[in-house]
Amino acid sequence: MRTEIDYIILGGGLAGTCMARWLLARQQRVLIIHDQTFPDSSYISGGLMEAISGQFLTLTWRHEEVLPYAIQFYRDLENMLQSSFFHQNKAFRVFNSSEQYDLYQRKKTRPYYQSLFKSTLPASSCYQGIHMPFGGVELEASYQLRAPLFLTAMHAYFNQLGCQYQHPFSFNDLQVSQSFVSYKGYKAKGLICCEGAHVRHNPFFESYPFKFSKGELLDFFHPMLPEKTSFNGPKLLIPMSQGHFRIGSTYHWDNVSFLPSRDGYQTLHGHLSDMLTDSFQDHRLSAGVRCRLRDFRPIIGPHHQQSRIFIMNGLSGKGALHAPYLAQQLGRFILDQVPIPSDMSSHRFSHIFTPLNAT
Ligand SMILES: Cc1cc2nc3c(=O)[nH]c(=O)nc-3n(C[C@H](O)[C@H](O)[C@H](O)COP(=O)(O)OP(=O)(O)OC[C@H]3O[C@@H](n4cnc5c(N)ncnc54)[C@H](O)[C@@H]3O)c2cc1C
């Protein structure tokens, strides 16, 4: 006898957790499968969510829809779980060069940017313990998800509901038919793959055009830096709690693994020494793997041949920001047949696969 459920979700990181929450809120019976032997990136994520990102002060993809949706999603969950894992931060952009300052001057005159920049900080030797030789600007709309707290609270909730199975998923045990999938003792309408970088070992999606990069973060203690304030300069200083901060992250496209490296440590330690005016104590280096598609957009939707196998992946360096919105888009596609916008749809890659019957 098989237990009949609606959907199996593979992965308990930000993607799988948000997907599971969305489906549960729609009264779907789900089973979330994840396992600690498969390291994830979500637990180490800084969880920062901002409308402007990158060295070129770029507006984040779909930020006008994605950011408000994520804010509401996490706040609702805080209320539901009576837990605290999401808050607004102060955020400063620390200019790296006079060119970046000039770029800011040009961008701030554009209509939409005006609402995202607050006060400009003049070039000076330091501001709140941070070197600011080219000045900086305070940003509007910066939020932070404490990803480990969020995931711990959500996994405890899934446990209470009895819909979580901590277990290494094996595709050898999966059967897929036209109308259902089955895995061990479960039969479901579909499998939703949210494995982050482990998609490299997923036989359905491994040949999609993913790109992987390793990122490292260095934790440090500095009692004088302001709480709930991030500084984005050559690297990003992320507030944690009670004098604990992180600096990150590095980008490595070769030898991509979840293992921290000496090189990563030296890079981050060097940046930290340059950014801070005072001494600090570093204490832990962690590493994760970002996963993106070649066009820098996430991917959601069905497999190009197996309509019962879905994916939500490619969250790259924006998992906290994008996961709630992508879960909603994929959920509405699966349950309500609402089309997925083409810029995030899995269909945009269908043309690269040779049809099965091609000679
Ligand atoms: C250094 C670094 C800093 C970052 N900082 C930020 C930030 O400040 N803000 C932000 O929004 N994003 C940030 N990100 C990005 C964010 O971490 C990712 O976008 C997000 O974690 C991706 O989530 P995911 O659920 O897709 O994958 P993951 O978190 O990797 O989760 C994958 C899940 O699948 C499970 N799994 C996979 N295969 C199997 C299997 N066969 N059996 C069982 N379980 C399996 C794993 O156990 C895990 O639960 C950062 C990333 C890195 C690397």
Short mmCIF file of C-alpha atoms and ligand atoms in Angstrom, two decimals:
data_model
loop_
_atom_site.label_atom_id
_atom_site.label_comp_id
_atom_site.label_asym_id
_atom_site.label_seq_id
_atom_site.Cartn_x
_atom_site.Cartn_y
_atom_site.Cartn_z
CA MET A 1 0.00 0.00 0.00
CA ARG A 2 1.32 3.41 -0.94
CA THR A 3 0.54 6.62 0.94
CA GLU A 4 -1.11 9.03 -1.49
CA ILE A 5 -0.01 12.64 -1.24
CA ASP A 6 -0.09 15.60 -3.61
CA TYR A 7 3.56 16.61 -4.07
CA ILE A 8 7.01 15.40 -3.07
CA ILE A 9 9.51 18.22 -2.62
CA LEU A 10 13.17 17.32 -2.87
CA GLY A 11 15.23 19.83 -0.86
CA GLY A 12 14.75 21.64 2.43
CA GLY A 13 16.73 24.81 1.69
CA LEU A 14 15.09 28.16 1.02
CA ALA A 15 13.56 26.97 -2.26
CA GLY A 16 12.06 23.71 -0.98
CA THR A 17 10.94 25.25 2.30
CA CYS A 18 9.12 28.16 0.63
CA MET A 19 7.59 25.81 -1.94
CA ALA A 20 6.35 23.49 0.80
CA ARG A 21 4.88 26.37 2.76
CA TRP A 22 3.04 27.71 -0.28
CA LEU A 23 1.53 24.32 -1.11
CA LEU A 24 0.60 23.60 2.52
CA ALA A 25 -1.19 26.95 2.67
CA ARG A 26 -3.25 25.70 -0.28
CA GLN A 27 -4.15 22.54 1.67
CA GLN A 28 -1.90 20.29 -0.40
CA ARG A 29 -0.45 17.14 1.14
CA VAL A 30 3.30 17.41 0.75
CA LEU A 31 6.36 15.43 1.72
CA ILE A 32 9.63 17.35 2.01
CA ILE A 33 12.70 15.18 1.60
CA HIS A 34 16.12 16.50 2.52
CA ASP A 35 19.22 15.24 4.20
CA GLN A 36 22.20 16.72 5.98
CA THR A 37 24.60 14.54 4.03
CA PHE A 38 23.82 16.92 1.14
CA PRO A 39 25.22 20.27 2.31
CA ASP A 40 23.12 23.30 1.43
CA SER A 41 23.77 26.98 0.80
CA SER A 42 20.72 28.31 2.60
CA TYR A 43 22.03 27.81 6.14
CA ILE A 44 25.10 29.94 5.49
CA SER A 45 23.29 32.60 3.47
CA GLY A 46 23.54 36.13 4.84
CA GLY A 47 19.84 36.45 4.02
CA LEU A 48 20.14 40.06 2.87
CA MET A 49 17.39 41.37 0.62
CA GLU A 50 17.91 44.67 -1.18
CA ALA A 51 16.43 46.38 -4.22
CA ILE A 52 19.86 47.53 -5.45
CA SER A 53 22.72 45.11 -5.88
CA GLY A 54 26.16 44.68 -7.38
CA GLN A 55 29.04 47.00 -8.12
CA PHE A 56 27.00 48.78 -10.82
CA LEU A 57 24.14 49.65 -8.44
CA THR A 58 21.78 47.54 -10.52
CA LEU A 59 18.09 47.23 -9.73
CA THR A 60 17.34 43.67 -8.67
CA TRP A 61 15.34 41.54 -11.10
CA ARG A 62 11.57 42.12 -10.66
CA HIS A 63 12.23 43.83 -7.33
CA GLU A 64 8.94 45.75 -7.39
CA GLU A 65 6.98 42.49 -7.12
CA VAL A 66 9.52 40.20 -5.49
CA LEU A 67 10.52 42.31 -2.49
CA PRO A 68 7.01 43.21 -1.21
CA TYR A 69 5.91 39.60 -1.70
CA ALA A 70 8.88 38.26 0.28
CA ILE A 71 8.37 40.78 3.10
CA GLN A 72 4.73 39.76 3.52
CA PHE A 73 5.56 36.05 3.22
CA TYR A 74 8.17 36.09 6.00
CA ARG A 75 6.14 38.38 8.27
CA ASP A 76 3.11 36.11 7.97
CA LEU A 77 5.26 33.14 8.90
CA GLU A 78 6.73 34.96 11.89
CA ASN A 79 3.17 35.51 13.11
CA MET A 80 2.10 31.98 12.41
CA LEU A 81 5.11 30.40 14.13
CA GLN A 82 5.40 33.04 16.88
CA SER A 83 9.06 33.28 15.98
CA SER A 84 11.45 36.05 14.99
CA PHE A 85 13.70 35.65 11.96
CA PHE A 86 13.04 38.63 9.69
CA HIS A 87 13.70 42.35 10.12
CA GLN A 88 14.52 45.59 8.41
CA ASN A 89 18.14 46.76 8.42
CA LYS A 90 19.94 49.97 7.88
CA ALA A 91 22.12 49.57 4.81
CA PHE A 92 25.01 51.60 3.48
CA ARG A 93 26.70 51.42 0.13
CA VAL A 94 30.40 52.20 0.60
CA PHE A 95 31.82 53.55 -2.67
CA ASN A 96 34.93 51.71 -3.86
CA SER A 97 36.21 54.39 -6.18
CA SER A 98 35.52 57.82 -7.56
CA GLU A 99 34.03 56.07 -10.64
CA GLN A 100 31.47 54.33 -8.46
CA TYR A 101 30.64 57.60 -6.75
CA ASP A 102 30.12 59.21 -10.20
CA LEU A 103 27.88 56.29 -11.19
CA TYR A 104 25.79 56.88 -8.09
CA GLN A 105 25.51 60.58 -8.92
CA ARG A 106 24.16 59.70 -12.37
CA LYS A 107 21.80 57.00 -11.16
CA LYS A 108 20.29 58.96 -8.31
CA THR A 109 18.73 61.43 -10.75
CA ARG A 110 16.71 58.63 -12.40
CA PRO A 111 13.11 58.54 -11.21
CA TYR A 112 12.98 55.11 -9.64
CA TYR A 113 16.39 55.32 -7.95
CA GLN A 114 15.44 58.51 -6.15
CA SER A 115 13.16 56.56 -3.85
CA LEU A 116 15.86 53.97 -3.07
CA PHE A 117 18.69 56.25 -1.98
CA LYS A 118 18.63 58.12 1.30
CA SER A 119 21.33 60.47 2.57
CA THR A 120 24.76 60.69 0.92
CA LEU A 121 27.81 60.34 3.17
CA PRO A 122 30.77 62.52 2.21
CA ALA A 123 34.19 61.09 1.45
CA SER A 124 35.93 60.86 4.79
CA SER A 125 38.32 58.68 6.68
CA CYS A 126 35.68 56.70 8.51
CA TYR A 127 32.00 56.32 9.39
CA GLN A 128 30.87 54.14 12.32
CA GLY A 129 34.08 52.13 12.24
CA ILE A 130 34.14 51.68 8.44
CA HIS A 131 36.64 53.31 6.10
CA MET A 132 34.79 55.41 3.51
CA PRO A 133 37.47 57.12 1.43
CA PHE A 134 35.06 57.77 -1.46
CA GLY A 135 31.97 58.32 0.68
CA GLY A 136 28.79 56.30 0.65
CA VAL A 137 25.03 56.41 0.62
CA GLU A 138 22.35 55.03 2.87
CA LEU A 139 19.86 52.81 1.05
CA GLU A 140 16.13 52.38 1.50
CA ALA A 141 14.51 48.98 1.57
CA SER A 142 17.04 46.62 3.09
CA TYR A 143 15.79 43.53 4.88
CA GLN A 144 17.38 40.47 6.37
CA LEU A 145 16.15 36.94 6.77
CA ARG A 146 18.01 35.06 9.48
CA ALA A 147 18.09 32.00 7.28
CA PRO A 148 19.19 29.44 9.92
CA LEU A 149 16.48 30.62 12.34
CA PHE A 150 13.87 30.58 9.59
CA LEU A 151 14.81 27.11 8.37
CA THR A 152 15.00 25.68 11.88
CA ALA A 153 11.55 27.05 12.71
CA MET A 154 10.06 25.81 9.44
CA HIS A 155 11.59 22.35 9.71
CA ALA A 156 10.20 22.04 13.25
CA TYR A 157 6.80 23.04 11.85
CA PHE A 158 7.05 20.43 9.07
CA ASN A 159 7.96 17.84 11.68
CA GLN A 160 4.88 18.73 13.70
CA LEU A 161 2.78 18.26 10.59
CA GLY A 162 4.53 14.96 9.91
CA CYS A 163 5.39 15.99 6.35
CA GLN A 164 9.17 15.89 6.51
CA TYR A 165 11.40 12.93 5.71
CA GLN A 166 15.09 13.39 6.47
CA HIS A 167 16.61 10.95 4.09
CA PRO A 168 19.07 10.89 1.16
CA PHE A 169 16.86 10.85 -1.92
CA SER A 170 17.88 8.38 -4.63
CA PHE A 171 16.55 8.72 -8.17
CA ASN A 172 16.92 4.95 -8.55
CA ASP A 173 13.86 4.57 -6.31
CA LEU A 174 11.72 7.02 -8.29
CA GLN A 175 9.11 5.84 -10.77
CA VAL A 176 7.54 8.36 -13.12
CA SER A 177 4.40 7.81 -15.18
CA GLN A 178 2.09 10.08 -17.19
CA SER A 179 -0.19 10.73 -14.23
CA PHE A 180 1.85 10.26 -11.05
CA VAL A 181 5.27 9.68 -9.50
CA SER A 182 6.07 7.18 -6.81
CA TYR A 183 8.95 7.09 -4.41
CA LYS A 184 9.41 4.35 -1.82
CA GLY A 185 6.04 4.14 -0.02
CA TYR A 186 4.60 7.36 -1.53
CA LYS A 187 2.53 8.12 -4.60
CA ALA A 188 2.19 11.78 -5.62
CA LYS A 189 0.99 14.00 -8.45
CA GLY A 190 4.50 15.32 -8.96
CA LEU A 191 8.05 15.72 -7.75
CA ILE A 192 9.37 19.26 -7.27
CA CYS A 193 13.17 19.36 -7.37
CA CYS A 194 14.70 22.09 -5.18
CA GLU A 195 18.19 20.71 -4.66
CA GLY A 196 20.31 23.81 -5.17
CA ALA A 197 23.77 22.89 -6.44
CA HIS A 198 23.04 19.15 -6.10
CA VAL A 199 21.03 19.51 -9.30
CA ARG A 200 24.34 18.42 -10.86
CA HIS A 201 23.34 14.88 -9.84
CA ASN A 202 19.70 15.07 -10.91
CA PRO A 203 19.24 12.93 -14.05
CA PHE A 204 16.29 15.06 -15.22
CA PHE A 205 17.93 18.47 -14.99
CA GLU A 206 21.71 17.92 -14.92
CA SER A 207 22.04 18.92 -18.58
CA TYR A 208 20.22 22.24 -18.19
CA PRO A 209 22.66 25.17 -18.55
CA PHE A 210 23.53 25.69 -14.89
CA LYS A 211 26.62 27.55 -13.72
CA PHE A 212 28.03 27.06 -10.24
CA SER A 213 30.20 29.27 -8.10
CA LYS A 214 31.60 28.72 -4.67
CA GLY A 215 31.12 31.49 -2.12
CA GLU A 216 32.78 31.84 1.27
CA LEU A 217 31.86 33.93 4.30
CA LEU A 218 34.03 34.82 7.28
CA ASP A 219 32.37 35.33 10.68
CA PHE A 220 33.94 37.89 12.97
CA PHE A 221 33.30 39.67 16.23
CA HIS A 222 33.47 43.45 16.54
CA PRO A 223 31.61 44.97 19.51
CA MET A 224 31.75 48.55 18.15
CA LEU A 225 30.01 48.10 14.79
CA PRO A 226 26.32 49.08 14.76
CA GLU A 227 23.72 46.31 15.06
CA LYS A 228 21.25 45.59 12.24
CA THR A 229 23.34 47.58 9.77
CA SER A 230 24.99 46.27 6.62
CA PHE A 231 27.86 47.90 4.74
CA ASN A 232 28.36 46.98 1.11
CA GLY A 233 31.80 47.98 -0.13
CA PRO A 234 34.43 45.86 -1.84
CA LYS A 235 32.75 43.07 0.16
CA LEU A 236 29.54 42.96 2.14
CA LEU A 237 29.49 43.25 5.94
CA ILE A 238 26.42 41.43 7.20
CA PRO A 239 25.14 41.96 10.76
CA MET A 240 24.34 38.80 12.70
CA SER A 241 23.71 39.47 16.40
CA GLN A 242 25.38 40.89 19.51
CA GLY A 243 28.59 42.08 17.93
CA HIS A 244 28.83 39.17 15.49
CA PHE A 245 29.12 39.92 11.79
CA ARG A 246 30.02 38.23 8.53
CA ILE A 247 31.99 39.40 5.57
CA GLY A 248 31.43 37.89 2.19
CA SER A 249 31.48 36.63 -0.15
CA THR A 250 34.06 35.24 -2.52
CA TYR A 251 33.41 33.96 -6.05
CA HIS A 252 35.20 30.88 -7.39
CA TRP A 253 34.17 29.09 -10.54
CA ASP A 254 36.84 26.35 -10.44
CA ASN A 255 36.92 23.44 -8.00
CA VAL A 256 33.43 24.33 -6.83
CA SER A 257 32.75 22.59 -3.51
CA PHE A 258 31.22 23.25 -0.11
CA LEU A 259 34.66 23.18 1.56
CA PRO A 260 36.12 26.41 3.00
CA SER A 261 39.57 27.25 1.65
CA ARG A 262 42.71 29.01 2.83
CA ASP A 263 42.52 31.25 -0.22
CA GLY A 264 38.97 32.29 0.73
CA TYR A 265 40.08 33.06 4.26
CA GLN A 266 42.98 35.22 3.12
CA THR A 267 40.84 37.14 0.63
CA LEU A 268 38.12 37.92 3.17
CA HIS A 269 40.54 38.68 5.99
CA GLY A 270 42.34 41.14 3.70
CA HIS A 271 39.10 42.92 2.74
CA LEU A 272 38.00 43.09 6.35
CA SER A 273 41.29 44.66 7.42
CA ASP A 274 40.86 47.26 4.66
CA MET A 275 37.24 48.08 5.51
CA LEU A 276 37.41 48.27 9.31
CA THR A 277 39.14 51.04 11.21
CA ASP A 278 39.64 48.84 14.32
CA SER A 279 40.87 45.34 14.99
CA PHE A 280 38.47 42.37 14.91
CA GLN A 281 38.38 38.70 15.88
CA ASP A 282 37.54 36.29 13.11
CA HIS A 283 36.33 32.88 14.11
CA ARG A 284 34.69 30.80 11.39
CA LEU A 285 34.82 30.41 7.64
CA SER A 286 31.94 28.77 5.81
CA ALA A 287 31.34 27.93 2.18
CA GLY A 288 28.34 27.37 -0.05
CA VAL A 289 27.66 26.95 -3.75
CA ARG A 290 25.54 29.37 -5.76
CA CYS A 291 23.64 27.93 -8.63
CA ARG A 292 22.43 30.03 -11.54
CA LEU A 293 21.37 29.62 -15.14
CA ARG A 294 23.44 30.97 -17.99
CA ASP A 295 21.03 33.90 -18.47
CA PHE A 296 21.21 34.84 -14.74
CA ARG A 297 17.50 34.15 -14.18
CA PRO A 298 16.04 31.45 -11.92
CA ILE A 299 14.26 28.43 -13.32
CA ILE A 300 10.83 27.12 -12.40
CA GLY A 301 8.46 24.82 -14.25
CA PRO A 302 8.14 21.30 -15.61
CA HIS A 303 10.86 19.16 -17.16
CA HIS A 304 10.85 19.41 -20.97
CA GLN A 305 9.64 15.80 -21.37
CA GLN A 306 8.33 14.65 -17.99
CA SER A 307 5.36 16.80 -17.02
CA ARG A 308 5.23 15.33 -13.48
CA ILE A 309 8.77 16.49 -12.64
CA PHE A 310 9.20 20.15 -11.74
CA ILE A 311 12.12 22.33 -10.80
CA MET A 312 12.73 25.44 -8.72
CA ASN A 313 16.39 26.40 -8.79
CA GLY A 314 18.95 28.94 -9.98
CA LEU A 315 18.34 31.27 -7.04
CA SER A 316 21.99 32.30 -7.27
CA GLY A 317 22.91 34.88 -4.61
CA LYS A 318 19.30 35.93 -3.96
CA GLY A 319 17.58 32.92 -2.44
CA ALA A 320 16.03 34.75 0.51
CA LEU A 321 14.59 37.40 -1.77
CA HIS A 322 13.40 35.22 -4.63
CA ALA A 323 12.27 31.95 -3.04
CA PRO A 324 8.82 33.10 -1.78
CA TYR A 325 7.89 34.72 -5.10
CA LEU A 326 9.13 31.80 -7.19
CA ALA A 327 7.24 29.35 -4.98
CA GLN A 328 4.07 31.33 -5.62
CA GLN A 329 4.66 31.43 -9.39
CA LEU A 330 5.37 27.70 -9.59
CA GLY A 331 2.53 26.85 -7.23
CA ARG A 332 0.03 28.83 -9.29
CA PHE A 333 1.25 27.10 -12.43
CA ILE A 334 0.85 23.65 -10.89
CA LEU A 335 -2.47 24.17 -9.10
CA ASP A 336 -4.17 26.89 -11.15
CA GLN A 337 -2.54 26.51 -14.59
CA VAL A 338 -1.39 30.15 -14.51
CA PRO A 339 1.38 30.44 -17.14
CA ILE A 340 4.91 31.01 -15.86
CA PRO A 341 6.49 34.24 -17.16
CA SER A 342 8.97 33.35 -19.89
CA ASP A 343 12.01 34.92 -18.19
CA MET A 344 11.87 32.34 -15.37
CA SER A 345 10.21 29.41 -17.11
CA SER A 346 11.94 26.06 -17.63
CA HIS A 347 10.49 26.11 -21.17
CA ARG A 348 13.02 28.71 -22.23
CA PHE A 349 15.62 25.93 -22.43
CA SER A 350 13.50 23.29 -24.20
CA HIS A 351 15.04 24.13 -27.57
CA ILE A 352 18.48 22.94 -26.48
CA PHE A 353 17.32 19.34 -26.02
CA THR A 354 17.12 17.01 -28.97
CA PRO A 355 13.62 15.55 -29.29
CA LEU A 356 13.45 11.89 -28.25
CA ASN A 357 12.37 10.71 -31.71
CA ALA A 358 15.02 12.69 -33.62
CA THR A 359 17.30 10.57 -35.75
C1 LIG B 1 28.38 32.60 0.38
C2 LIG B 1 26.95 32.82 0.03
C3 LIG B 1 26.28 33.94 0.53
C4 LIG B 1 24.94 34.15 0.21
N1 LIG B 1 24.29 35.26 0.72
C5 LIG B 1 23.00 35.47 0.40
C6 LIG B 1 22.29 36.61 0.90
O1 LIG B 1 22.82 37.44 1.64
N2 LIG B 1 20.99 36.77 0.53
C7 LIG B 1 20.36 35.87 -0.27
O2 LIG B 1 19.17 36.05 -0.57
N3 LIG B 1 21.00 34.78 -0.77
C8 LIG B 1 22.30 34.58 -0.46
N4 LIG B 1 22.96 33.50 -0.96
C9 LIG B 1 22.25 32.63 -1.89
C10 LIG B 1 21.39 31.62 -1.18
O3 LIG B 1 22.15 30.97 -0.19
C11 LIG B 1 20.88 30.62 -2.21
O4 LIG B 1 20.20 31.30 -3.25
C12 LIG B 1 19.90 29.64 -1.58
O5 LIG B 1 20.44 29.10 -0.41
C13 LIG B 1 19.56 28.53 -2.54
O6 LIG B 1 18.61 27.72 -1.88
P1 LIG B 1 18.18 26.32 -2.46
O7 LIG B 1 17.08 25.85 -1.60
O8 LIG B 1 17.95 26.43 -3.93
O9 LIG B 1 19.47 25.37 -2.30
P2 LIG B 1 20.16 24.81 -0.98
O10 LIG B 1 20.09 25.75 0.14
O11 LIG B 1 21.53 24.36 -1.38
O12 LIG B 1 19.28 23.56 -0.56
C14 LIG B 1 19.34 22.33 -1.23
C15 LIG B 1 18.57 21.31 -0.43
O13 LIG B 1 18.47 20.10 -1.17
C16 LIG B 1 18.82 19.01 -0.33
N5 LIG B 1 19.24 17.90 -1.20
C17 LIG B 1 19.85 17.98 -2.41
N6 LIG B 1 20.00 16.77 -2.94
C18 LIG B 1 19.47 15.90 -2.06
C19 LIG B 1 19.29 14.48 -2.04
N7 LIG B 1 19.67 13.69 -3.06
N8 LIG B 1 18.70 13.91 -0.96
C20 LIG B 1 18.28 14.66 0.08
N9 LIG B 1 18.40 16.02 0.11
C21 LIG B 1 19.00 16.62 -0.94
C22 LIG B 1 19.87 19.58 0.61
O14 LIG B 1 20.01 18.80 1.76
C23 LIG B 1 19.21 20.95 0.90
O15 LIG B 1 18.20 20.80 1.87
C24 LIG B 1 24.28 33.24 -0.64
C25 LIG B 1 24.95 32.12 -1.14
C26 LIG B 1 26.27 31.90 -0.81
C27 LIG B 1 26.98 30.69 -1.34
#
